[in-house]
Short mmCIF file of C-alpha atoms in Angstrom, two decimals:
data_model
loop_
_atom_site.label_atom_id
_atom_site.label_comp_id
_atom_site.label_asym_id
_atom_site.label_seq_id
_atom_site.Cartn_x
_atom_site.Cartn_y
_atom_site.Cartn_z
CA MET A 904 -13.67 7.24 49.63
CA LEU A 905 -12.13 4.22 47.93
CA LEU A 906 -15.38 2.28 48.06
CA GLU A 907 -17.19 5.08 46.22
CA GLU A 908 -14.46 5.18 43.59
CA GLN A 909 -14.71 1.39 43.28
CA ARG A 910 -18.47 1.63 42.75
CA PHE A 911 -17.98 4.42 40.20
CA LEU A 912 -15.49 2.31 38.21
CA HIS A 913 -17.89 -0.66 38.13
CA GLU A 914 -20.67 1.61 36.87
CA ASP A 915 -18.35 3.12 34.27
CA LEU A 916 -17.38 -0.33 32.97
CA GLU A 917 -21.03 -1.37 32.66
CA ARG A 918 -21.90 1.85 30.81
CA LEU A 919 -18.97 1.30 28.45
CA GLU A 920 -20.07 -2.26 27.69
CA GLN A 921 -23.62 -1.02 27.01
CA GLY A 922 -22.30 1.72 24.71
CA ILE A 923 -20.23 -0.80 22.74
CA SER A 924 -23.22 -3.16 22.50
CA ASP A 925 -25.46 -0.38 21.14
CA ARG A 926 -22.95 0.57 18.46
CA VAL A 927 -22.09 -2.99 17.38
CA ALA A 928 -25.79 -3.73 16.89
CA GLU A 929 -25.94 -1.00 14.25
CA ASP A 930 -24.94 -1.52 10.62
CA PRO A 931 -24.23 1.91 9.06
CA ARG A 932 -24.53 2.09 5.28
CA HIS A 933 -22.02 4.88 4.72
CA VAL A 934 -18.30 4.13 5.07
CA ARG A 935 -17.93 7.38 7.02
CA ASP A 936 -20.40 6.24 9.67
CA ARG A 937 -18.79 2.80 9.90
CA LEU A 938 -15.37 4.34 10.52
CA ASN A 939 -16.84 6.67 13.14
CA ARG A 940 -18.48 3.73 14.92
CA ASN A 941 -15.26 1.68 14.88
CA HIS A 942 -13.21 4.56 16.27
CA GLN A 943 -15.75 5.13 19.04
CA VAL A 944 -15.69 1.44 19.96
CA ALA A 945 -11.87 1.50 19.95
CA GLY A 946 -11.91 4.50 22.30
CA PHE A 947 -14.32 2.70 24.62
CA LEU A 948 -12.11 -0.40 24.66
CA ASP A 949 -9.07 1.70 25.60
CA ARG A 950 -11.06 3.31 28.43
CA ILE A 951 -12.18 -0.14 29.62
CA GLN A 952 -8.55 -1.20 29.90
CA THR A 953 -7.62 1.97 31.80
CA GLN A 954 -10.54 1.74 34.21
CA SER A 955 -9.98 -2.00 34.75
CA ALA A 956 -6.35 -1.36 35.67
CA ARG A 957 -7.47 1.24 38.24
CA LEU A 958 -10.06 -1.16 39.62
CA LEU A 959 -7.52 -3.97 39.96
CA SER A 960 -5.14 -1.70 41.84
CA ILE A 961 -7.95 -0.90 44.33
CA TYR A 962 -8.73 -4.59 44.82
CA HIS A 963 -5.05 -5.44 45.35
CA ASP A 964 -4.94 -2.79 48.10
CA THR A 965 -1.15 -2.69 48.39
CA GLU A 966 -1.23 0.19 50.88
CA GLY A 967 -4.15 -1.20 52.91
CA LEU A 968 -6.36 1.92 52.53
CA ARG A 969 -9.40 -0.07 51.38
CA THR A 970 -9.15 -2.41 54.37
CA LYS A 971 -8.96 0.56 56.78
CA GLU A 972 -12.03 2.18 55.19
CA ILE A 973 -14.04 -1.06 55.49
CA GLN A 974 -13.01 -1.41 59.15
CA SER A 975 -13.97 2.20 59.90
CA ILE A 976 -17.46 1.61 58.49
CA SER A 977 -18.03 -1.80 60.07
CA THR A 978 -16.78 -0.81 63.57
CA GLY A 979 -18.01 2.05 65.70
CA ASP A 980 -21.00 4.28 65.14
CA PRO A 981 -21.99 4.22 61.42
CA PHE A 982 -23.58 7.69 61.65
CA ASP A 983 -20.31 9.25 62.77
CA GLU A 984 -18.58 7.88 59.68
CA PHE A 985 -21.49 9.01 57.50
CA TYR A 986 -21.40 12.60 58.74
CA LYS A 987 -17.63 12.62 58.49
CA GLN A 988 -17.70 11.67 54.80
CA MET A 989 -20.56 14.09 54.14
CA GLY A 990 -18.47 16.86 55.64
CA GLU A 991 -15.57 16.00 53.36
CA ILE A 992 -17.93 16.18 50.37
CA LYS A 993 -19.22 19.62 51.45
CA ASP A 994 -15.69 20.89 51.92
CA PHE A 995 -14.75 19.70 48.44
CA HIS A 996 -17.71 21.46 46.78
CA ARG A 997 -17.10 24.59 48.86
CA LYS A 998 -13.56 24.66 47.56
CA TYR A 999 -14.57 23.82 43.93
CA PRO A 1000 -18.10 25.21 43.47
CA ASN A 1001 -18.11 25.00 39.65
CA GLU A 1002 -16.90 21.42 39.38
CA PRO A 1003 -18.99 19.70 36.61
CA VAL A 1004 -20.70 16.39 37.34
CA GLU A 1005 -19.99 13.60 34.86
CA ASN A 1006 -23.18 11.95 33.60
CA LEU A 1007 -22.17 8.46 32.50
CA GLU A 1008 -25.55 7.72 30.98
CA ARG A 1009 -25.26 10.59 28.51
CA ALA A 1010 -21.50 10.25 27.99
CA TYR A 1011 -21.68 6.89 26.21
CA LYS A 1012 -25.18 7.09 24.81
CA ARG A 1013 -25.56 7.03 21.04
CA LYS A 1014 -26.56 10.55 19.93
CA ALA A 1015 -29.50 10.88 17.59
CA PRO A 1016 -29.18 13.01 14.43
CA GLY A 1017 -29.44 16.70 15.26
CA GLU A 1018 -28.37 16.40 18.92
CA GLY A 1019 -25.56 18.89 19.26
CA GLU A 1020 -22.30 18.56 17.36
CA SER A 1021 -21.92 15.88 14.69
CA GLY A 1022 -20.05 12.82 15.93
CA THR A 1023 -18.22 12.39 12.62
CA ALA A 1024 -16.27 15.66 12.75
CA GLU A 1025 -13.17 13.77 13.86
CA ILE A 1026 -13.42 11.42 10.86
CA ASP A 1027 -13.74 14.39 8.48
CA ASN A 1028 -10.38 15.77 9.67
CA MET A 1029 -8.72 12.35 9.67
CA PHE A 1030 -8.69 11.70 5.90
CA THR A 1031 -7.85 13.73 2.82
CA GLY A 1032 -10.18 14.14 -0.13
CA GLU A 1033 -8.24 11.62 -2.22
CA GLU A 1034 -8.49 8.96 0.51
CA ALA A 1035 -12.33 9.13 0.50
CA PHE A 1036 -12.68 8.05 4.15
CA GLY A 1037 -10.09 5.26 3.87
CA ARG A 1038 -11.19 3.74 0.57
CA PHE A 1039 -8.09 4.81 -1.37
CA LEU A 1040 -4.45 5.69 -0.76
CA ASP A 1041 -3.12 9.22 -1.23
CA LEU A 1042 0.53 8.90 -2.33
CA THR A 1043 0.76 12.03 -4.49
CA THR A 1044 3.20 13.81 -2.16
CA LEU A 1045 5.35 10.70 -1.78
CA HIS A 1046 5.32 10.25 -5.56
CA GLU A 1047 6.83 13.72 -5.96
CA GLU A 1048 9.50 12.90 -3.37
CA TYR A 1049 10.28 9.68 -5.25
CA LEU A 1050 10.78 11.56 -8.51
CA ASN A 1051 13.24 13.92 -6.79
CA LEU A 1052 15.52 11.06 -5.69
CA PRO A 1053 18.89 10.87 -7.48
CA SER A 1054 19.30 8.41 -10.38
CA ILE A 1055 15.57 7.61 -10.48
CA LYS A 1056 13.70 6.92 -13.69
CA ARG A 1057 10.59 9.09 -13.99
CA VAL A 1058 7.35 7.11 -13.72
CA SER A 1059 3.71 8.12 -13.73
CA TYR A 1060 1.52 8.03 -10.65
CA LEU A 1061 -0.19 4.85 -11.87
CA GLN A 1062 3.17 3.12 -12.32
CA TYR A 1063 4.26 4.33 -8.90
CA LEU A 1064 1.20 2.73 -7.30
CA LEU A 1065 2.33 -0.62 -8.71
CA MET A 1066 5.97 -0.47 -7.63
CA PHE A 1067 6.31 1.83 -4.60
CA ASP A 1068 7.08 -1.18 -2.35
CA ASN A 1069 9.79 -2.59 -4.67
CA PHE A 1070 13.23 -1.27 -3.74
CA GLY A 1071 15.39 -3.37 -6.06
CA PRO A 1072 15.93 -3.93 -9.79
CA PRO A 1073 14.28 -3.64 -12.22
CA HIS A 1074 11.94 -1.12 -10.56
CA MET A 1075 14.58 0.84 -8.63
CA ASN A 1076 18.17 0.64 -9.89
CA LEU A 1077 19.78 2.53 -7.03
CA LYS A 1078 23.29 1.81 -5.85
CA ARG A 1079 24.18 1.51 -2.18
CA ALA A 1080 25.75 4.97 -2.14
CA ASP A 1081 22.51 6.56 -3.43
CA LYS A 1082 20.46 4.72 -0.81
CA ASN A 1083 22.66 5.94 2.05
CA THR A 1084 21.67 9.57 1.45
CA ASP A 1085 19.47 11.50 3.87
CA GLN A 1086 16.98 12.22 1.10
CA TYR A 1087 16.29 8.52 0.46
CA PHE A 1088 16.27 7.77 4.21
CA ASN A 1089 13.60 10.43 4.81
CA TYR A 1090 11.56 9.26 1.81
CA VAL A 1091 11.42 5.61 2.93
CA GLY A 1092 10.66 6.72 6.49
CA ARG A 1093 7.74 8.91 5.43
CA LEU A 1094 6.40 6.14 3.19
CA ALA A 1095 6.42 3.57 6.01
CA GLU A 1096 4.96 6.14 8.43
CA TYR A 1097 2.09 6.94 6.05
CA LEU A 1098 1.18 3.28 5.52
CA GLU A 1099 1.25 2.65 9.28
CA SER A 1100 -0.92 5.72 9.90
CA PHE A 1101 -3.37 4.64 7.19
CA LEU A 1102 -3.74 1.22 8.81
CA ARG A 1103 -4.37 2.78 12.22
CA ARG A 1104 -7.00 5.12 10.80
CA THR A 1105 -8.86 2.49 8.76
CA ARG A 1106 -8.55 -0.49 11.14
CA PRO A 1107 -8.99 0.88 14.65
CA LEU A 1108 -10.36 -2.40 16.06
CA GLU A 1109 -7.41 -4.59 15.04
CA ASP A 1110 -4.39 -5.28 17.24
CA LEU A 1111 -1.93 -3.41 15.02
CA ASP A 1112 0.78 -3.11 17.68
CA LYS A 1113 1.10 -6.89 17.71
CA LEU A 1114 1.31 -6.89 13.90
CA PHE A 1115 4.05 -4.23 13.86
CA THR A 1116 5.98 -6.13 16.52
CA SER A 1117 5.87 -9.32 14.42
CA ILE A 1118 7.17 -7.38 11.40
CA ASP A 1119 10.08 -6.05 13.48
CA GLN A 1120 10.86 -9.54 14.76
CA ASP A 1121 10.87 -10.95 11.22
CA PHE A 1122 13.30 -8.22 10.18
CA GLU A 1123 15.56 -8.89 13.16
CA LYS A 1124 15.74 -12.57 12.22
CA ALA A 1125 16.36 -11.87 8.53
CA TRP A 1126 19.05 -9.29 9.33
CA GLU A 1127 20.90 -11.65 11.63
CA GLU A 1128 20.79 -14.37 8.96
CA ASN A 1129 21.89 -11.86 6.28
CA THR A 1130 18.85 -12.65 4.10
CA VAL A 1131 17.23 -9.21 3.79
CA PRO A 1132 16.51 -8.66 0.05
CA GLY A 1133 18.93 -6.13 -1.41
CA TRP A 1134 21.07 -5.90 1.74
CA THR A 1135 23.06 -9.13 1.64
CA ALA A 1136 26.86 -9.32 1.57
CA ASP A 1137 26.82 -9.98 -2.20
CA SER A 1138 24.83 -6.85 -2.96
CA HIS A 1139 27.14 -4.84 -0.71
CA ALA A 1140 30.15 -5.99 -2.69
CA THR A 1141 28.66 -5.02 -6.05
CA GLY A 1142 27.11 -1.78 -4.82
CA LEU A 1143 23.64 -2.66 -6.10
CA THR A 1144 20.58 -3.39 -4.01
CA GLY A 1145 19.11 -6.24 -6.03
CA PRO A 1146 20.09 -9.77 -6.99
CA ILE A 1147 22.81 -10.16 -9.64
CA THR A 1148 21.40 -12.06 -12.61
CA GLU A 1149 23.14 -13.50 -15.65
CA GLY A 1150 20.75 -11.89 -18.12
CA THR A 1151 18.54 -13.99 -20.37
CA GLY A 1152 21.24 -16.58 -20.96
CA GLU A 1153 21.21 -15.98 -24.70
CA GLY A 1154 24.10 -13.48 -24.99
CA ILE A 1155 27.43 -12.73 -23.33
CA TRP A 1156 27.35 -11.48 -19.73
CA CYS A 1157 29.84 -8.90 -18.44
CA ALA A 1158 30.23 -9.37 -14.68
CA ASP A 1159 31.96 -5.98 -14.26
CA CYS A 1160 29.32 -3.86 -16.01
CA LEU A 1161 26.39 -6.19 -15.06
CA LYS A 1162 25.23 -6.02 -18.67
CA GLU A 1163 24.36 -8.54 -21.34
CA PHE A 1164 25.60 -8.28 -24.94
CA LYS A 1165 23.92 -10.04 -27.86
CA ASN A 1166 26.92 -9.82 -30.19
CA ASP A 1167 30.43 -11.08 -29.52
CA ASN A 1168 32.05 -8.22 -31.45
CA VAL A 1169 30.20 -5.58 -29.42
CA TYR A 1170 31.27 -7.33 -26.22
CA LYS A 1171 34.92 -7.34 -27.26
CA ALA A 1172 34.76 -3.70 -28.36
CA HIS A 1173 33.46 -2.51 -25.00
CA LEU A 1174 36.28 -4.19 -23.06
CA GLY A 1175 38.62 -1.32 -23.84
CA GLY A 1176 36.17 1.41 -22.86
CA LYS A 1177 36.70 3.72 -19.89
CA LYS A 1178 33.45 2.68 -18.25
CA HIS A 1179 34.32 -1.03 -18.32
CA LEU A 1180 37.85 -0.44 -17.01
CA LYS A 1181 36.49 1.73 -14.18
CA ASN A 1182 33.87 -0.89 -13.22
CA ALA A 1183 36.45 -3.69 -13.35
CA GLU A 1184 38.80 -1.75 -11.08
CA ALA A 1185 36.00 -0.98 -8.61
CA ARG A 1186 34.90 -4.62 -8.59
CA THR A 1187 38.46 -5.78 -7.92
CA THR A 1188 38.82 -3.27 -5.07
CA ASN A 1189 35.53 -4.31 -3.46
CA THR A 1190 36.40 -7.99 -3.75
CA ASN A 1191 39.83 -7.52 -2.17
CA GLY A 1192 38.44 -5.26 0.55
CA SER A 1193 35.72 -7.71 1.54
CA SER A 1194 38.15 -10.62 1.67
CA THR A 1195 40.71 -8.95 4.00
CA PRO A 1196 40.66 -10.08 7.62
CA ASN A 1197 40.61 -6.46 8.79
CA ASN A 1198 36.99 -6.11 7.68
CA PRO A 1199 35.24 -9.32 8.66
CA ASN A 1200 31.84 -7.62 8.89
CA PRO A 1201 29.99 -8.07 5.56
CA HIS A 1202 28.00 -4.89 6.17
CA GLY A 1203 31.01 -2.63 6.60
CA THR A 1204 31.90 -0.51 9.58
CA THR A 1205 29.71 -0.16 12.64
CA VAL A 1206 28.35 3.27 11.67
CA GLN A 1207 27.66 2.17 8.13
CA LYS A 1208 26.03 -1.02 9.39
CA LEU A 1209 23.68 0.94 11.65
CA LYS A 1210 22.72 3.22 8.77
CA ASP A 1211 22.15 0.27 6.44
CA ARG A 1212 20.10 -1.45 9.11
CA ALA A 1213 17.84 1.59 9.60
CA ILE A 1214 17.18 1.93 5.86
CA ALA A 1215 16.65 -1.82 5.40
CA GLU A 1216 14.23 -1.89 8.35
CA ARG A 1217 12.09 0.84 6.78
CA GLU A 1218 12.08 -0.89 3.41
CA HIS A 1219 11.11 -4.20 5.05
CA ARG A 1220 8.27 -2.54 6.99
CA THR A 1221 7.00 -0.74 3.88
CA ALA A 1222 6.95 -3.96 1.83
CA HIS A 1223 4.97 -5.85 4.51
CA LEU A 1224 2.49 -3.02 5.09
CA ALA A 1225 1.91 -2.69 1.34
CA THR A 1226 1.08 -6.41 1.23
CA LEU A 1227 -1.61 -5.87 3.85
CA LEU A 1228 -3.06 -3.01 1.80
CA THR A 1229 -3.20 -4.90 -1.51
CA PRO A 1230 -7.02 -4.57 -1.99
CA THR A 1231 -6.91 -0.84 -1.17
CA ARG A 1232 -3.95 -0.44 -3.50
CA THR A 1233 -5.84 -2.07 -6.37
CA ASP A 1234 -8.91 0.08 -5.71
CA THR A 1235 -6.72 3.19 -5.69
CA ARG A 1236 -5.25 2.37 -9.09
CA ILE A 1237 -8.69 1.72 -10.56
CA ASN A 1238 -9.99 4.97 -9.08
CA VAL A 1239 -7.07 6.98 -10.50
CA GLU A 1240 -7.60 5.49 -13.97
CA ARG A 1241 -11.31 6.24 -13.77
CA ARG A 1242 -10.84 9.83 -12.61
CA GLN A 1243 -8.31 10.53 -15.35
CA GLY A 1244 -11.01 9.85 -17.93
CA MET A 1245 -13.57 12.12 -16.24
CA THR A 1246 -14.22 15.79 -16.82
CA GLU A 1247 -14.22 18.38 -14.04
CA ARG A 1248 -18.02 18.45 -14.08
CA GLU A 1249 -18.25 14.68 -13.65
CA ARG A 1250 -15.82 14.79 -10.74
CA GLN A 1251 -17.90 17.47 -9.05
CA GLN A 1252 -21.06 15.44 -9.58
CA GLU A 1253 -19.40 12.41 -8.03
CA LEU A 1254 -18.35 14.49 -5.02
CA ASP A 1255 -21.89 15.85 -4.61
CA ALA A 1256 -23.27 12.32 -4.82
CA LEU A 1257 -20.84 11.21 -2.09
CA PHE A 1258 -22.03 13.97 0.25
CA ALA A 1259 -25.70 13.46 -0.64
CA SER A 1260 -25.49 9.76 0.27
CA ASP A 1261 -25.13 10.71 3.95
CA PRO A 1262 -27.91 12.95 5.38
CA LEU A 1263 -25.75 13.90 8.38
CA LEU A 1264 -23.18 15.69 6.25
CA PRO A 1265 -23.40 19.49 6.34
CA HIS A 1266 -22.90 19.67 2.56
CA ALA A 1267 -26.12 17.79 1.91
CA HIS A 1268 -29.14 19.98 1.23
CA PRO A 1269 -32.05 19.64 3.67
CA GLY A 1270 -34.61 19.11 0.95
CA SER A 1271 -32.59 16.54 -0.94
CA ASN A 1272 -32.94 13.75 1.64
CA SER A 1273 -36.46 12.77 0.69
CA ASP A 1274 -35.59 12.91 -3.02
CA SER A 1275 -32.55 10.68 -2.59
CA GLU A 1276 -34.54 8.24 -0.47
CA SER A 1277 -37.30 8.07 -3.06
CA ASP A 1278 -34.72 7.56 -5.83
CA SER A 1279 -33.04 4.74 -3.91
CA ASP A 1280 -36.37 3.08 -3.17
CA GLU A 1281 -37.49 3.34 -6.81
CA LYS A 1282 -36.75 0.24 -8.86
CA ILE A 1283 -34.45 0.91 -11.83
CA TYR A 1284 -36.02 -0.07 -15.17
CA ASN A 1285 -33.34 -1.96 -17.12
CA PRO A 1286 -34.91 -4.55 -19.44
CA LEU A 1287 -31.87 -4.72 -21.76
CA LYS A 1288 -29.50 -5.52 -18.87
CA LEU A 1289 -27.27 -2.55 -19.71
CA PRO A 1290 -24.16 -1.86 -17.57
CA LEU A 1291 -24.59 0.70 -14.80
CA ALA A 1292 -22.83 4.06 -14.86
CA TRP A 1293 -21.14 5.77 -11.89
CA ASP A 1294 -24.53 7.11 -10.68
CA GLY A 1295 -26.06 3.62 -10.51
CA LYS A 1296 -28.27 4.09 -13.57
CA PRO A 1297 -28.01 2.20 -16.89
CA ILE A 1298 -25.84 3.78 -19.58
CA PRO A 1299 -27.56 4.95 -22.82
CA TYR A 1300 -28.21 2.28 -25.41
CA TRP A 1301 -26.33 4.18 -28.13
CA LEU A 1302 -23.23 4.22 -25.91
CA TYR A 1303 -23.70 0.51 -25.29
CA LYS A 1304 -23.73 -0.13 -29.07
CA LEU A 1305 -20.89 2.33 -29.76
CA HIS A 1306 -18.45 0.49 -27.50
CA GLY A 1307 -19.70 -2.91 -28.61
CA LEU A 1308 -20.44 -4.03 -25.05
CA GLY A 1309 -22.82 -6.68 -26.33
CA VAL A 1310 -20.07 -8.53 -28.22
CA GLU A 1311 -18.41 -11.39 -26.34
CA HIS A 1312 -14.66 -12.00 -26.67
CA PRO A 1313 -13.60 -15.28 -25.00
CA CYS A 1314 -9.95 -15.94 -24.15
CA GLU A 1315 -8.81 -19.55 -23.71
CA ILE A 1316 -5.49 -18.49 -22.14
CA CYS A 1317 -7.40 -16.70 -19.36
CA GLY A 1318 -9.35 -19.86 -18.53
CA ASN A 1319 -12.15 -19.24 -21.10
CA PHE A 1320 -12.97 -15.92 -19.46
CA VAL A 1321 -15.38 -13.81 -21.54
CA TYR A 1322 -14.70 -10.10 -22.01
CA MET A 1323 -17.62 -7.84 -22.96
CA GLY A 1324 -16.64 -5.24 -25.55
CA ARG A 1325 -13.56 -4.61 -27.64
CA ARG A 1326 -12.08 -2.12 -25.19
CA ALA A 1327 -12.05 -4.58 -22.29
CA PHE A 1328 -10.71 -7.28 -24.61
CA ASP A 1329 -7.78 -5.12 -25.83
CA LYS A 1330 -7.04 -4.00 -22.30
CA HIS A 1331 -6.86 -7.51 -20.84
CA PHE A 1332 -3.68 -8.42 -22.78
CA ASN A 1333 -1.68 -6.26 -20.32
CA GLU A 1334 -3.50 -7.49 -17.21
CA ALA A 1335 -2.17 -10.00 -14.70
CA ARG A 1336 -4.66 -12.77 -15.59
CA HIS A 1337 -3.54 -13.03 -19.25
CA ILE A 1338 0.17 -12.62 -18.44
CA TYR A 1339 -0.06 -15.36 -15.80
CA GLY A 1340 -1.75 -17.68 -18.30
CA LEU A 1341 1.08 -17.13 -20.81
CA LYS A 1342 3.73 -17.77 -18.15
CA CYS A 1343 2.01 -21.05 -17.28
CA LEU A 1344 2.53 -22.03 -20.93
CA GLY A 1345 6.23 -21.19 -20.68
CA VAL A 1346 6.04 -17.88 -22.56
CA THR A 1347 8.36 -15.17 -21.19
CA ASN A 1348 8.08 -12.43 -23.83
CA THR A 1349 4.35 -11.61 -23.65
CA SER A 1350 4.45 -8.46 -25.80
CA LEU A 1351 4.54 -10.53 -29.02
CA PHE A 1352 1.35 -12.45 -28.17
CA ARG A 1353 -1.22 -9.70 -28.56
CA GLU A 1354 -4.51 -10.86 -30.14
CA ILE A 1355 -3.52 -14.49 -29.41
CA THR A 1356 -6.26 -16.10 -27.30
CA GLY A 1357 -5.91 -19.83 -28.07
CA ILE A 1358 -3.52 -22.07 -26.17
CA GLU A 1359 -2.55 -24.06 -29.29
CA ASP A 1360 -1.85 -20.87 -31.28
CA ALA A 1361 0.28 -19.48 -28.47
CA LEU A 1362 2.35 -22.67 -28.21
CA LYS A 1363 2.93 -22.76 -31.99
CA LEU A 1364 3.99 -19.11 -32.08
CA TRP A 1365 6.33 -19.54 -29.10
CA ASP A 1366 7.90 -22.64 -30.71
CA LYS A 1367 8.49 -20.69 -33.93
CA ILE A 1368 10.06 -17.77 -32.02
CA GLN A 1369 12.41 -20.15 -30.22
CA ARG A 1370 13.47 -21.82 -33.49
CA ASP A 1371 14.04 -18.42 -35.13
CA ARG A 1372 16.21 -17.33 -32.20
CA VAL A 1373 18.40 -20.42 -32.47
CA ARG A 1374 18.72 -19.93 -36.24
CA GLU A 1375 19.63 -16.24 -35.88
CA ARG A 1376 22.16 -17.04 -33.19
CA GLY A 1377 23.87 -19.64 -35.38
CA ARG A 1378 23.80 -17.32 -38.37
CA GLY A 1379 25.31 -14.45 -36.36
CA GLU A 1380 28.21 -16.56 -35.12
CA GLY A 1381 29.22 -17.49 -38.72
CA VAL A 1382 29.45 -13.91 -40.04
CA VAL A 1383 32.96 -12.98 -41.22
CA GLN A 1384 33.85 -9.27 -40.96
CA MET A 1385 36.10 -7.64 -43.60
CA GLU A 1386 37.87 -4.29 -43.44
CA ASP A 1387 38.84 -2.04 -46.36
CA LYS A 1388 41.84 0.30 -46.62
CA GLU A 1389 39.95 3.15 -44.95
CA GLY A 1390 39.05 1.03 -41.93
CA ASN A 1391 35.38 0.46 -42.79
CA VAL A 1392 34.10 -2.88 -41.40
CA MET A 1393 31.52 -4.85 -43.41
CA PRO A 1394 30.39 -8.46 -44.00
CA GLU A 1395 32.52 -10.63 -46.29
CA LYS A 1396 29.85 -10.90 -49.03
CA VAL A 1397 29.40 -7.10 -49.21
CA TYR A 1398 33.17 -6.62 -49.28
CA TRP A 1399 33.67 -8.91 -52.32
CA ASP A 1400 30.72 -7.42 -54.17
CA LEU A 1401 32.08 -3.88 -53.76
CA LEU A 1402 35.57 -5.07 -54.72
CA LYS A 1403 34.32 -6.65 -57.95
CA GLN A 1404 32.54 -3.44 -58.84
CA GLY A 1405 35.74 -1.46 -58.31
CA LEU A 1406 34.29 0.66 -55.51
CA LEU A 1407 37.04 -0.22 -53.04
#
């Protein structure tokens, strides 16, 4: 019966192609329906590959069964072969009387609304409520795991969304010993696993296996060249996972404590402390240990190297996957900020509006479909060009005047971008556009340039700050310290003033 199976596979492939064509021709409005369509098309493509492999194996005919069947039909009495195969079919159905018949026409046909079970049930169970069908990331559980790591500075969820893919200073000041714990290993693994799962759920039609393979190959190359950020031989010697900097270059740098001191006296005073002596001894031990010929491997022993490699591979994968999800990450942060300013009632209204936008959802009321359609078809009357609220309708005029949304605030540093309203103008000083404009002007300390929007004003202020720093540095180096009989240290001018007054 190989010829019948061959015919069945050809029919199955044609039905699959027709099913894909019918679904690609559609353009669903709701993100839920688009995801459902993409997952169905991905399932059809996987079945096409499976069925094509079976069909190729029949055509190759390695065992010669197809050739024998063709010869048996073409030679001899055709009716004998016909009755023989019909008898085999009757025997099969006599042995399996309740065997269902697969209807290919109905299997891949697009179901109309109301025909049996909803086709989006799988999508409903695939995403959490925070993910909103793949529009946002849900890292709340991973944020709690991050806060439970040892020697971690507590950050808010919004800050975590900005820096969860940064594993080195200044975002994560973890030493190598803290990173080699099972708790950190499991955390990085779950983070990379979630990002990979999110990509598979939201992009079912992309060749993600090829992408993941290229990420692994890039890591293999970087590991062999000892260029993985935070896992080089230098960072292993110091025990930190980030690059060793020399501070701002304005003070005195302590290589043992990896700390910068603004004052020479403070630097000299800390040299006799227990912490400095301990760090200096540890640095000397690490330097001598790494230079001995008995340990030529910069990553340590074989077991330690394998553990470091596993952790570094997960960090590398997480960083690359987070780069691919940059738009979703930005939308997630905006959504979290927006929801934090909403009341419980407004959140419930937003959820009801999300369900009401799709008539196939079971949460939508039957009588609300016509109302929502009439509302969407009705033209919104907005002669004053007011901004739209979350429900798509203009905000009240009194709210527009209260926030001053009609007042324009241009910023020359941001490329003459105009911000509408005082709130948006005050908020933009901490945004990436304004900070990038200041860095292009050579400004490094952006916190002092609030309310500065002109390029000329910013350059004058920065020049004055630089001159003041040089003057203060020269003035601090010329200060002479005096000590009284009780051991109190004070400037020379204060000492002579107190001495003349007879207070010493």
